[in-house]
Coordinates of C-alpha atoms in Angstrom, one line a residue:
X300 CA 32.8 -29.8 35.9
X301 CA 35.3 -28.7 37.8
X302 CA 38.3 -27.8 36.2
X303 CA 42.9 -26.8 37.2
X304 CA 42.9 -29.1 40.6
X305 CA 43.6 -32.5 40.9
X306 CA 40.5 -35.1 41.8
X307 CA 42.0 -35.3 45.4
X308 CA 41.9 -32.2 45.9
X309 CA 38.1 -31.7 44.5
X310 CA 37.2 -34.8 46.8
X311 CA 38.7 -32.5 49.5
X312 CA 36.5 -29.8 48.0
X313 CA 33.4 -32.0 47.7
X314 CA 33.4 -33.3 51.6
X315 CA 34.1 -29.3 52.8
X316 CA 31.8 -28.1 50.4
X317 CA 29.0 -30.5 51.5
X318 CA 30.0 -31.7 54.7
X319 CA 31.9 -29.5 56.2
X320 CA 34.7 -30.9 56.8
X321 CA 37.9 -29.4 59.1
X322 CA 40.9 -31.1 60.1
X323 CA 41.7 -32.5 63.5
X324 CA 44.9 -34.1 63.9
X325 CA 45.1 -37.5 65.6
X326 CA 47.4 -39.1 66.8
X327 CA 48.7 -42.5 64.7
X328 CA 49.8 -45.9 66.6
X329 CA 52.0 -48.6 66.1
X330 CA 53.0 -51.9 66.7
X331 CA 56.0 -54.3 67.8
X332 CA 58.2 -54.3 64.5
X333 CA 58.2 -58.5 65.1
X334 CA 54.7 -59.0 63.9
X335 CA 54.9 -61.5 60.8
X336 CA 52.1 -62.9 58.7
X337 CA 52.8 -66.3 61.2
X338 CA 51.1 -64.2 63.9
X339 CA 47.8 -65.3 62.1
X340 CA 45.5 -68.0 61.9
X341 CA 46.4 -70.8 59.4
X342 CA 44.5 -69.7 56.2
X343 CA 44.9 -66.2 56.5
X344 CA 45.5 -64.9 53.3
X345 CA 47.6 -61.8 52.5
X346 CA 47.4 -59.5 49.2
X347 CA 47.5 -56.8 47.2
X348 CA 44.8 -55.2 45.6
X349 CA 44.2 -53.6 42.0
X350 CA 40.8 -53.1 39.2
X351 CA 41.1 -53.4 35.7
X352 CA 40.7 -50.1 34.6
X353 CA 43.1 -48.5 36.9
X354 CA 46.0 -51.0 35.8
X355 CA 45.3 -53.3 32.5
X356 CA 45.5 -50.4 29.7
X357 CA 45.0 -51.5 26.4
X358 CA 41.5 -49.8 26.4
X359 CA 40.7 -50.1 22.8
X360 CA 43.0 -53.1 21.6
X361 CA 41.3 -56.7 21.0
X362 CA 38.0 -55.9 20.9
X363 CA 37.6 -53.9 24.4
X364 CA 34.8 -51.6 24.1
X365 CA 34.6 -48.2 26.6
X366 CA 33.0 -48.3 30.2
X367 CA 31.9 -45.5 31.8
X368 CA 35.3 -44.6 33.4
X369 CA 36.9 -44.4 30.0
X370 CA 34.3 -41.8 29.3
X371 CA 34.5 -39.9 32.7
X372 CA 38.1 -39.6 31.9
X373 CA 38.2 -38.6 28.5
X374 CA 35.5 -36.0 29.5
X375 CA 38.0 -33.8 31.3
X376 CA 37.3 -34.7 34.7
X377 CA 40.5 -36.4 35.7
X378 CA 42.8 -33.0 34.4
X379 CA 43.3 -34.9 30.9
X380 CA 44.3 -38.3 33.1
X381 CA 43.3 -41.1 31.4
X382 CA 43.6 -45.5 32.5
X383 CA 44.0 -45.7 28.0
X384 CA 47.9 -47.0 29.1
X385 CA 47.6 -47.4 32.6
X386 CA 49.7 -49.9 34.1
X387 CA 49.6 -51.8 30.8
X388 CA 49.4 -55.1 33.2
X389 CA 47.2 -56.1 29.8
X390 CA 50.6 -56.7 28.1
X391 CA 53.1 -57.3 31.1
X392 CA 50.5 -59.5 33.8
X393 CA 53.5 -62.0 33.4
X394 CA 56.2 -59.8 34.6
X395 CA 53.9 -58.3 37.7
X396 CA 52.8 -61.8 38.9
X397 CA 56.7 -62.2 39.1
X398 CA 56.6 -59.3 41.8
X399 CA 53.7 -60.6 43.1
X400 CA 55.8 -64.1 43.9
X401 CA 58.8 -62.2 44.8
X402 CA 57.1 -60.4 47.4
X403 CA 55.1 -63.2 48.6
X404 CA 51.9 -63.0 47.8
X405 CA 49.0 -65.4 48.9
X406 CA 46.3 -63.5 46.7
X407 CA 45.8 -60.8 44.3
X408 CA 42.4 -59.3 44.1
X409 CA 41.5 -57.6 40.3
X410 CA 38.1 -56.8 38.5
X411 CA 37.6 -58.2 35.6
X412 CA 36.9 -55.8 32.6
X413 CA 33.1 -56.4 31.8
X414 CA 33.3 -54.5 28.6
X415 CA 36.3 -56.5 27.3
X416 CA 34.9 -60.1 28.4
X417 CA 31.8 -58.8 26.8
X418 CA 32.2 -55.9 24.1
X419 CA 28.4 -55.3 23.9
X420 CA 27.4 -55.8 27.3
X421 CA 25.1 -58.1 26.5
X422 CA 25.5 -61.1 24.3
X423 CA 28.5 -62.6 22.6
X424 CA 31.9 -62.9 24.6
X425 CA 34.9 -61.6 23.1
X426 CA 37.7 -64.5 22.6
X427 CA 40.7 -62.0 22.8
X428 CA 39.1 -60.6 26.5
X429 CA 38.7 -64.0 27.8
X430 CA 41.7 -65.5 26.3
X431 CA 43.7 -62.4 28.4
X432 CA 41.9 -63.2 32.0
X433 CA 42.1 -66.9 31.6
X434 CA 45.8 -66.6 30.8
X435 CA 45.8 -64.1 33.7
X436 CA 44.3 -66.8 36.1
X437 CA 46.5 -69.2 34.9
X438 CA 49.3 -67.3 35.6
X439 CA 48.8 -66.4 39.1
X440 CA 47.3 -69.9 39.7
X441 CA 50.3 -71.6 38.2
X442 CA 52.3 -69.4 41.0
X443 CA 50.4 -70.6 44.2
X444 CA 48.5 -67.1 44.1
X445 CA 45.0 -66.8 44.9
X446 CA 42.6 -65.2 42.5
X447 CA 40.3 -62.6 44.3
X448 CA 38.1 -61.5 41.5
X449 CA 35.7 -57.8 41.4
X450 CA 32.9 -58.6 38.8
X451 CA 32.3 -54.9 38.7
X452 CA 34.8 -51.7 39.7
X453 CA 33.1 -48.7 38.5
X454 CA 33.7 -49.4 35.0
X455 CA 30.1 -50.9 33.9
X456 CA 29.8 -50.5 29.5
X457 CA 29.1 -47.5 28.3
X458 CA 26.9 -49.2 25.8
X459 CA 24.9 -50.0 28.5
X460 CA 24.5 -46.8 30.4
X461 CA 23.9 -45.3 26.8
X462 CA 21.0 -47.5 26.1
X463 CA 19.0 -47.6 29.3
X464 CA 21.3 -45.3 32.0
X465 CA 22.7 -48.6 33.8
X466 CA 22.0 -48.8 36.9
X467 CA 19.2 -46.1 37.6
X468 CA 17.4 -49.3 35.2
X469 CA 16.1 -52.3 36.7
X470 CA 16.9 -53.8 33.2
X471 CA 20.8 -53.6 34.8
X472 CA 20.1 -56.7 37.3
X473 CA 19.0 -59.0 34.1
X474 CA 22.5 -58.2 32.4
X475 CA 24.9 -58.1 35.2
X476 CA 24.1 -61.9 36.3
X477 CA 23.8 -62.8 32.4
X478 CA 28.0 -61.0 33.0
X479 CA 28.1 -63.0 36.2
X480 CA 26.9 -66.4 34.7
X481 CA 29.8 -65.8 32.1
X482 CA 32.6 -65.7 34.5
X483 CA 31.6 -67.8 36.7
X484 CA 31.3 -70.5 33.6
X485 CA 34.5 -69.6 32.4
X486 CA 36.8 -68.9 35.8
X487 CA 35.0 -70.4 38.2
X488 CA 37.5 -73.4 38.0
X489 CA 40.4 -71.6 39.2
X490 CA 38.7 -68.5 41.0
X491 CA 37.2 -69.0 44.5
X492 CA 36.6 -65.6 45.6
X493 CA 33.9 -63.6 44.1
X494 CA 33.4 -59.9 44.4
X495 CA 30.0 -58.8 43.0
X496 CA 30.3 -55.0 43.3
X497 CA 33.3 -52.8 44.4
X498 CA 32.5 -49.9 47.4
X499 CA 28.7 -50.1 46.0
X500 CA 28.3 -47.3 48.8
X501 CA 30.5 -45.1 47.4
X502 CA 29.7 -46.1 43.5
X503 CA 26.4 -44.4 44.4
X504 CA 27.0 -41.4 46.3
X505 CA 30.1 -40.7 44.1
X506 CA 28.2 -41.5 40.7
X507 CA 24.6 -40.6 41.0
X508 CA 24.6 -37.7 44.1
X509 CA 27.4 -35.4 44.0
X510 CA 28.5 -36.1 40.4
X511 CA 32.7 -36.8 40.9
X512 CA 32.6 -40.3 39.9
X513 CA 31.4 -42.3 36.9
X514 CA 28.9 -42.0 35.4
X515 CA 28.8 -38.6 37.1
X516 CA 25.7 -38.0 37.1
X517 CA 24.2 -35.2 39.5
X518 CA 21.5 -32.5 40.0
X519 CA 22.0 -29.0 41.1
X520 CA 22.2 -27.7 44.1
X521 CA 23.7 -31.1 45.5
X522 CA 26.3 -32.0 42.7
X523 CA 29.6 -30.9 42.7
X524 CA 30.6 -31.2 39.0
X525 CA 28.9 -30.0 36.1
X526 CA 26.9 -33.4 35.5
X527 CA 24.8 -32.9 32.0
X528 CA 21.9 -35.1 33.6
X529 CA 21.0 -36.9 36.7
X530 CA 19.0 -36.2 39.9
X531 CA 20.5 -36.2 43.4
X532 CA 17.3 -36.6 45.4
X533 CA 16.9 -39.9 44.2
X534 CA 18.8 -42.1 41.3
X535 CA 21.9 -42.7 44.6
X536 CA 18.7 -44.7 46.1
X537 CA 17.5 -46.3 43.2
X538 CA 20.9 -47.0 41.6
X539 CA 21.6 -48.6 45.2
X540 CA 18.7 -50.7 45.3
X541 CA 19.5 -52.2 41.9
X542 CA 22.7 -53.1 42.8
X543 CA 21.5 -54.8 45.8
X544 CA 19.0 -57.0 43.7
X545 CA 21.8 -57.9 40.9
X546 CA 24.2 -59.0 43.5
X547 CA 21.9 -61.2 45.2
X548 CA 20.6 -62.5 41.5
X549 CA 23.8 -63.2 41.1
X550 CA 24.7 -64.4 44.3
X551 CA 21.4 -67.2 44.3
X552 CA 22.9 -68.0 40.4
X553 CA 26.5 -68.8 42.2
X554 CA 24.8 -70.8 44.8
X555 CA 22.8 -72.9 42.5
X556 CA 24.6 -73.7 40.0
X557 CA 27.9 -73.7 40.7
X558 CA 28.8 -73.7 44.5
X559 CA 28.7 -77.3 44.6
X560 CA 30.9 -78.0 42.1
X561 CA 33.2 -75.1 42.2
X562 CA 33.1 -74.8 46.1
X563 CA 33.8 -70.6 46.2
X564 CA 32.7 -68.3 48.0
X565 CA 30.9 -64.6 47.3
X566 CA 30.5 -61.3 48.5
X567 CA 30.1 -57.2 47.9
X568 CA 32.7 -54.8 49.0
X569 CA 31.7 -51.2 51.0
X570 CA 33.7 -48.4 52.2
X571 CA 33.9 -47.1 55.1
X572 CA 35.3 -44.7 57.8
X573 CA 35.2 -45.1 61.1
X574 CA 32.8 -42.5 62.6
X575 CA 33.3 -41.2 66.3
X576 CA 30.9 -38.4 67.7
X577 CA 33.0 -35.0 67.8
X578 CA 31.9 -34.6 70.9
X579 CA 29.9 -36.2 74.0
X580 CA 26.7 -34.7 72.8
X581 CA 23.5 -36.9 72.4
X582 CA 22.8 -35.2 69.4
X583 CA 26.6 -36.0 67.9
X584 CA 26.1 -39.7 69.2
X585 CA 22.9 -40.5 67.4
X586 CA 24.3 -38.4 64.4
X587 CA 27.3 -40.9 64.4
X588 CA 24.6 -44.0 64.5
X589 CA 22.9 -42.6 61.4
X590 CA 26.3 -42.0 59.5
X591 CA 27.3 -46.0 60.2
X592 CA 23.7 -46.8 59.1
X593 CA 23.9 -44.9 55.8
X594 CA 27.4 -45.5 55.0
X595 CA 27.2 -49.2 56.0
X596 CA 23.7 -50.1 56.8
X597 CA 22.5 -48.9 53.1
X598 CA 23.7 -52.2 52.1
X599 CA 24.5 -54.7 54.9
X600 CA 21.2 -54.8 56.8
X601 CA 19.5 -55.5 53.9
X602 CA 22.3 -58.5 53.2
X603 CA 21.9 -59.3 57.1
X604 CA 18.2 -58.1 57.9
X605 CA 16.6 -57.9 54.7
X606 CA 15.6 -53.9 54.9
X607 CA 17.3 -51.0 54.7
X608 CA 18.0 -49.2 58.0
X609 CA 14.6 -47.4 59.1
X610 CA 16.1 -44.4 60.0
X611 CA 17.1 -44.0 55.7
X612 CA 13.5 -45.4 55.3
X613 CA 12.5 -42.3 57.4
X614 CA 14.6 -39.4 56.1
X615 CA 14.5 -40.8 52.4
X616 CA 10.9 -41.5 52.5
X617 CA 9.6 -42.4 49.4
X618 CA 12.4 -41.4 47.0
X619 CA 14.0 -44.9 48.5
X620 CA 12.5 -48.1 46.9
X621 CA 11.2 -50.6 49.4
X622 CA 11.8 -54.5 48.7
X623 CA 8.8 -56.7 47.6
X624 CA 8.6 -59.8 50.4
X625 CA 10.6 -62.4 47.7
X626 CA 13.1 -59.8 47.1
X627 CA 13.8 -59.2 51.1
X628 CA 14.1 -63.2 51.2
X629 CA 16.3 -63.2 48.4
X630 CA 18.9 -60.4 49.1
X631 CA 18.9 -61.4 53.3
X632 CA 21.6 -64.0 53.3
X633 CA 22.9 -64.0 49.8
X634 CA 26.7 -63.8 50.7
X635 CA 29.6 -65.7 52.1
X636 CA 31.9 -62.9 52.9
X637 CA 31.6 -59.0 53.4
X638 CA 34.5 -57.1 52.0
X639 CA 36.1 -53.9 53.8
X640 CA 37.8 -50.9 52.5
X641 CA 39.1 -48.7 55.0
X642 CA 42.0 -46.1 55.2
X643 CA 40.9 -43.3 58.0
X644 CA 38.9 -41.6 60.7
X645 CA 35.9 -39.2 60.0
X646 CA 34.3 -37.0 63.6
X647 CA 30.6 -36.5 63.1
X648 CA 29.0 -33.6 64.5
X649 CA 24.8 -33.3 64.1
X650 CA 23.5 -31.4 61.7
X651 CA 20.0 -32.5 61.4
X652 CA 19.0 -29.0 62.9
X653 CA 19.7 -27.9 58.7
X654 CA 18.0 -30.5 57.4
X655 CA 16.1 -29.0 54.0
X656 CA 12.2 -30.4 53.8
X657 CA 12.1 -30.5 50.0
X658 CA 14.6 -32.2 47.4
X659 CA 17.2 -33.2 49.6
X660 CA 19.6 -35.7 48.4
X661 CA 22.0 -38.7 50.5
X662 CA 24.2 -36.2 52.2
X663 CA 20.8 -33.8 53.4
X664 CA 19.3 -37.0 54.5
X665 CA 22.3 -38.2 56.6
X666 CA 22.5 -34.4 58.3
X667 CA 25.8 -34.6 59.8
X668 CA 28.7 -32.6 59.7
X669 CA 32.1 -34.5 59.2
X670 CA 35.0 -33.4 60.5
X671 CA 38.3 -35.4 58.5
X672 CA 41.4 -36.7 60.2
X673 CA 42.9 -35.1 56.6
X674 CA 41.9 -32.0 55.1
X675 CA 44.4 -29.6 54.7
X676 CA 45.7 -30.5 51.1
X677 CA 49.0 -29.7 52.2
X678 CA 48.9 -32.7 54.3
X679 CA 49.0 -35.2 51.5
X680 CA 49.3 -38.6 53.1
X681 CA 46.9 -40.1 55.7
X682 CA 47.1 -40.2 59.1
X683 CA 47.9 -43.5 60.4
X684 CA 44.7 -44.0 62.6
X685 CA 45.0 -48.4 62.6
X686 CA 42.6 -47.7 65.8
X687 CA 39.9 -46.9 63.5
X688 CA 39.9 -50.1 61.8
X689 CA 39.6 -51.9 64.8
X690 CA 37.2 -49.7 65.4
X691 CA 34.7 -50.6 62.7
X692 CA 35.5 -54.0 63.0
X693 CA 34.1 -53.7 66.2
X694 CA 31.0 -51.9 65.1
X695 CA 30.6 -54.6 62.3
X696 CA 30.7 -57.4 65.0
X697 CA 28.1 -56.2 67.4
X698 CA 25.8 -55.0 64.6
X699 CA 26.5 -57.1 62.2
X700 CA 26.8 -60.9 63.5
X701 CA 30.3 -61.0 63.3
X702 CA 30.2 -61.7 59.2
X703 CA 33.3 -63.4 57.6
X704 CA 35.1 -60.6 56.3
X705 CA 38.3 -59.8 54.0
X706 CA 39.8 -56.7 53.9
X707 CA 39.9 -55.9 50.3
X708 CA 41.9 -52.5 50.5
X709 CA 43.7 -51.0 53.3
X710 CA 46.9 -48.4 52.0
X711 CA 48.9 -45.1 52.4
X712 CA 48.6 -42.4 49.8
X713 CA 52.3 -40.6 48.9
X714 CA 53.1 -38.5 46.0
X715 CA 53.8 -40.8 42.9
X716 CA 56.8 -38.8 41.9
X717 CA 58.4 -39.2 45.8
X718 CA 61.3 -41.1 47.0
X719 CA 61.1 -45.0 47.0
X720 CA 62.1 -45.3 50.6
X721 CA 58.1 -44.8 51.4
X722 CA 58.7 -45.0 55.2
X723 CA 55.1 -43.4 55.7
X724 CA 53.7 -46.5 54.4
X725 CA 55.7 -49.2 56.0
X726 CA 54.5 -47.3 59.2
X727 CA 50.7 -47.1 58.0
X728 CA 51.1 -50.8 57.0
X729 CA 52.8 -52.0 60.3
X730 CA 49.8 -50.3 62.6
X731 CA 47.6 -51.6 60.5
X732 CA 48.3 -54.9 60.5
X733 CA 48.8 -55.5 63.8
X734 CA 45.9 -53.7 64.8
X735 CA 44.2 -56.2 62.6
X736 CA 46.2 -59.2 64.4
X737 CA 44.5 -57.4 67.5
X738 CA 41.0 -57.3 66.7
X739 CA 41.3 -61.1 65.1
X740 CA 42.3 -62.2 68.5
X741 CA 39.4 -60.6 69.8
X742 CA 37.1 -62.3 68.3
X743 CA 36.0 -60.5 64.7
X744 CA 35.7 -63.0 61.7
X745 CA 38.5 -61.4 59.2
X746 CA 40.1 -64.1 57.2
X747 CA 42.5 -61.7 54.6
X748 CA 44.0 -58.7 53.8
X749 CA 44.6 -56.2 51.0
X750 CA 46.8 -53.6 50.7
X751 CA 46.4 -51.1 48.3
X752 CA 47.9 -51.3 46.0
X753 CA 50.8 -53.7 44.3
X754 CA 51.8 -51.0 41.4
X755 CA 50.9 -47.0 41.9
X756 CA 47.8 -47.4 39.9
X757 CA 45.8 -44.6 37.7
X758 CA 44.2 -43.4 41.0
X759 CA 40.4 -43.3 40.9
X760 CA 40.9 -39.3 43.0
X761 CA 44.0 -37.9 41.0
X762 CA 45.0 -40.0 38.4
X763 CA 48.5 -40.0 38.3
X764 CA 49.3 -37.5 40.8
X765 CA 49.3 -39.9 43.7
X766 CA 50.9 -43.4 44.4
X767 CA 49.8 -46.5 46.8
X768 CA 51.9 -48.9 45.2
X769 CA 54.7 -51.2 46.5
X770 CA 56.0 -50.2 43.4
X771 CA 56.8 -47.6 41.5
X772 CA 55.5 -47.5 37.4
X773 CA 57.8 -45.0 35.9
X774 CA 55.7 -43.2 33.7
X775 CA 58.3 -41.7 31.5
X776 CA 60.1 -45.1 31.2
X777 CA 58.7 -46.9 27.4
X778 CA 58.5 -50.2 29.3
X779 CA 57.1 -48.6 32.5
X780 CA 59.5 -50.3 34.5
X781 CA 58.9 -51.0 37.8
X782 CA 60.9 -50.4 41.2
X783 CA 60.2 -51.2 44.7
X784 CA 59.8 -49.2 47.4
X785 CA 60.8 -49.5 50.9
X786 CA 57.2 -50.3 51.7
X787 CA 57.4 -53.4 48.9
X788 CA 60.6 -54.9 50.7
X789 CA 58.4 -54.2 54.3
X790 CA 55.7 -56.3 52.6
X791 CA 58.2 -59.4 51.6
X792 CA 59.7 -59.6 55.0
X793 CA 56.8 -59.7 56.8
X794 CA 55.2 -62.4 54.7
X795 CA 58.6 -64.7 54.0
X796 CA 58.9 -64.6 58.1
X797 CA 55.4 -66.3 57.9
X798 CA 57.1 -69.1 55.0
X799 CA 60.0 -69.6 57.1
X800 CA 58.3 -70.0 60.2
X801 CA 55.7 -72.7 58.1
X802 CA 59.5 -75.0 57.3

């Protein structure tokens, strides 16, 4: 694995490494300081956004069993960084829905913990883990908040992976809408919006091709850590296409059983940048097609069209499962909502020219070059590129049919340990949201936002070394008090305008 740098700074590594990435510096917008949440349609919902692992803690108390991250963490890959405290919202949820009021909250979006609802992964459910989420639920229900739950955040049971290797196993679809069934049964009274899988685009590149994520597992010469198993060429496709499959299992469950009654709504969550050619070329221009169609298309045109794009059915070949004819008819359709993560800009230059005829993994078979709007680790926060979002918005609405779609996280990245008046981020967040107002009134189907995040989280890239947070979780503080930033009190004003223009 490697070793002395901080996970940002290996994911810096990873995309210059294997993708080449340089810097080019671009310019950031912004908008009229006067925008308010009353700008938006009526419904709109505003959050914040968080995942069990990265804030809950409490990793072996009442019966929680590991995940996978807890074992990518305690395996050295996070510097010695570890989510076993965290934000320890296990023990003070009650105290962080009061911030969540006091800075005027519509929703707050969270995964639930699958190995503490169910500490075998499989079978019975653990009292204490669903006493905790239903008290949870309560809690921000009781408040007016909107519950915006993740079934699955990286952090599947290690029991599982340990038995059959999760999700390279088809036997993974059977147990994850057995998981589903559970908390829809249980939560499905209070909780409307339903997450199946969080960034499943990233999940597999991240965890089964270059090895930096859980359950890091990789195959020379693609992976970038020191993965003790795995093969790059082809458990990303296979691990993809049974996450597609549960998701829709557990999407046609939803819709049969309990949509009528419980009137919610589901969906998966992707990743993306927005891609722009480097330069006028042809070649850069179809290069910057195939990126969207990997990054995005791996999972939405099946969703939309029922295949995966052909051009990954052409440069994967038979290392990508293809979708029996029930299978197609089953997945095409099976969501309410798309969810969005964005934060910047990526340049793609063609690099198809390289392209290696025998075991080539995702990144050989996309064959582009990116160039980042941030590489120079000096530069630590983002580049506030809001024109990018609108950008993929766009992409998404002539591609796409203009799905309904909630922007499930959308943040600035600052050093945890740097001053609370975060200026950087009430910037970022300004142009982004009213670049969002923007494209809304242009037609594309979003209906919320998420920042990321409400408290500077264990960070999936650093672990402790960065912040997103509204607030600040003093790590040396016993109670891990909370402060809020410049950024939090943004955050409040523009919402309470959007109250007090509602009187």
């Amino acid at each position: 694995m490697i070793k002395n740098m901080s996970n940002f700074s290996v994911f810096v590594l990873i995309m210059t490494m294997s993708l080449g990435l340089r810097i080019l510096l671009v310019c950031g917008e912004n908008i009229n300081g006067n925008v308010s949440g009353y700008d938006f349609p009526s419904g709109f919902v505003f959050g914040a956004a968080s995942s069990a692992y990265q804030m809950e803690g409490a990793v072996d108390k009442d019966g929680r069993t590991p995940s996978i991250w807890d074992t990518f963490a305690h395996s050295g890959y996070m510097n010695g960084a570890t989510g076993d405290i965290a934000c320890d919202v296990y023990h003070k949820y009650k105290e962080d829905v009061q911030l969540m009021v006091e800075t005027g909250l519509d929703a707050f979006r969270f995964s639930i913990s699958w190995s503490r609802l169910i500490p075998n992964g499989r079978g019975p459910v653990n009292p204490m883990g669903l006493r905790f989420y239903n008290n949870f639920i309560d809690e921000l229900v009781s408040h007016g908040i909107q519950p915006h739950v993740t079934l699955h955040h990286v952090d599947l049971p290690q029991v599982l992976e340990d038995e059959y290797g999760g999700w390279i196993s088809r036997k993974i679809v059977k147990d994850f809408v057995e998981y589903a069934d559970v908390c829809f049964s249980e939560f499905g009274d209070r909780v409307k919006h339903w997450t199946t899988i969080n960034e499943a685009n990233v999940f597999t590149l991240g965890g089964y091709d270059l090895g930096f994520q859980p359950p890091a597992r990789c195959s020379r010469p693609f992976g970038l850590t020191e993965c003790s198993t795995g093969n790059s060429s082809t458990e990303p496709y296979i691990a993809g296409h049974h996450m597609l499959l549960a998701h829709a299992s557990a999407a046609r469950l939803y819709e049969k059983n309990y949509k009528d009654k419980q009137h919610g709504l589901i969906g998966i969550n992707i990743f993306s940048y927005y891609f722009v050619p480097l330069t006028d070329s042809i070649e850069d221009e179809i290069a910057t097609q195939r990126a969207n169609d990997f990054y995005i298309g791996w999972f939405w045109n099946p969703l939309i069209f029922g295949d995966y794009p052909d051009i990954m059915k052409k440069n994967a070949g038979s290392r990508i499962p293809a979708f029996t004819v029930e299978e197609s008819d089953s997945i095409r359709g099976s969501f309410d909502f798309l969810g969005l993560n964005y934060y910047n800009v990526m340049y793609v230059e063609d690099k198809s020219s390289t392209l290696q005829s025998e075991n080539r993994d995702v990144v050989a078979d996309i064959a582009i070059k990116l160039h980042s709007v941030q590489n120079d680790p000096s530069i630590f926060e983002y580049p506030i590129t809001p024109w990018g979002l609108a950008g993929v918005l766009e992409y998404i609405k002539q591609h796409y049919n203009n799905p309904l779609i909630y922007i499930h996280e959308n943040g600035q990245r600052t050093r945890r340990n740097s001053t609370l008046e975060d200026r950087s981020r009430v910037e970022y967040l300004q142009a982004h949201v009213g670049t969002l107002l923007d494209t809304i009134r242009n037609g594309s189907n979003v209906k919320g936002y998420f920042t990321w995040s409400l408290l500077d989280y264990f960070e999936m890239l650093d672990g402790y070394e960065s912040g997103y947070g509204l607030y600040y979780v003093d790590l040396d503080d016993p109670n891990l008090k909370r402060q809020p930033k410049l950024s939090a009190h943004w955050y409040s004003d523009f919402l309470k305008r959007k109250e007090k223009a509602s009187l």
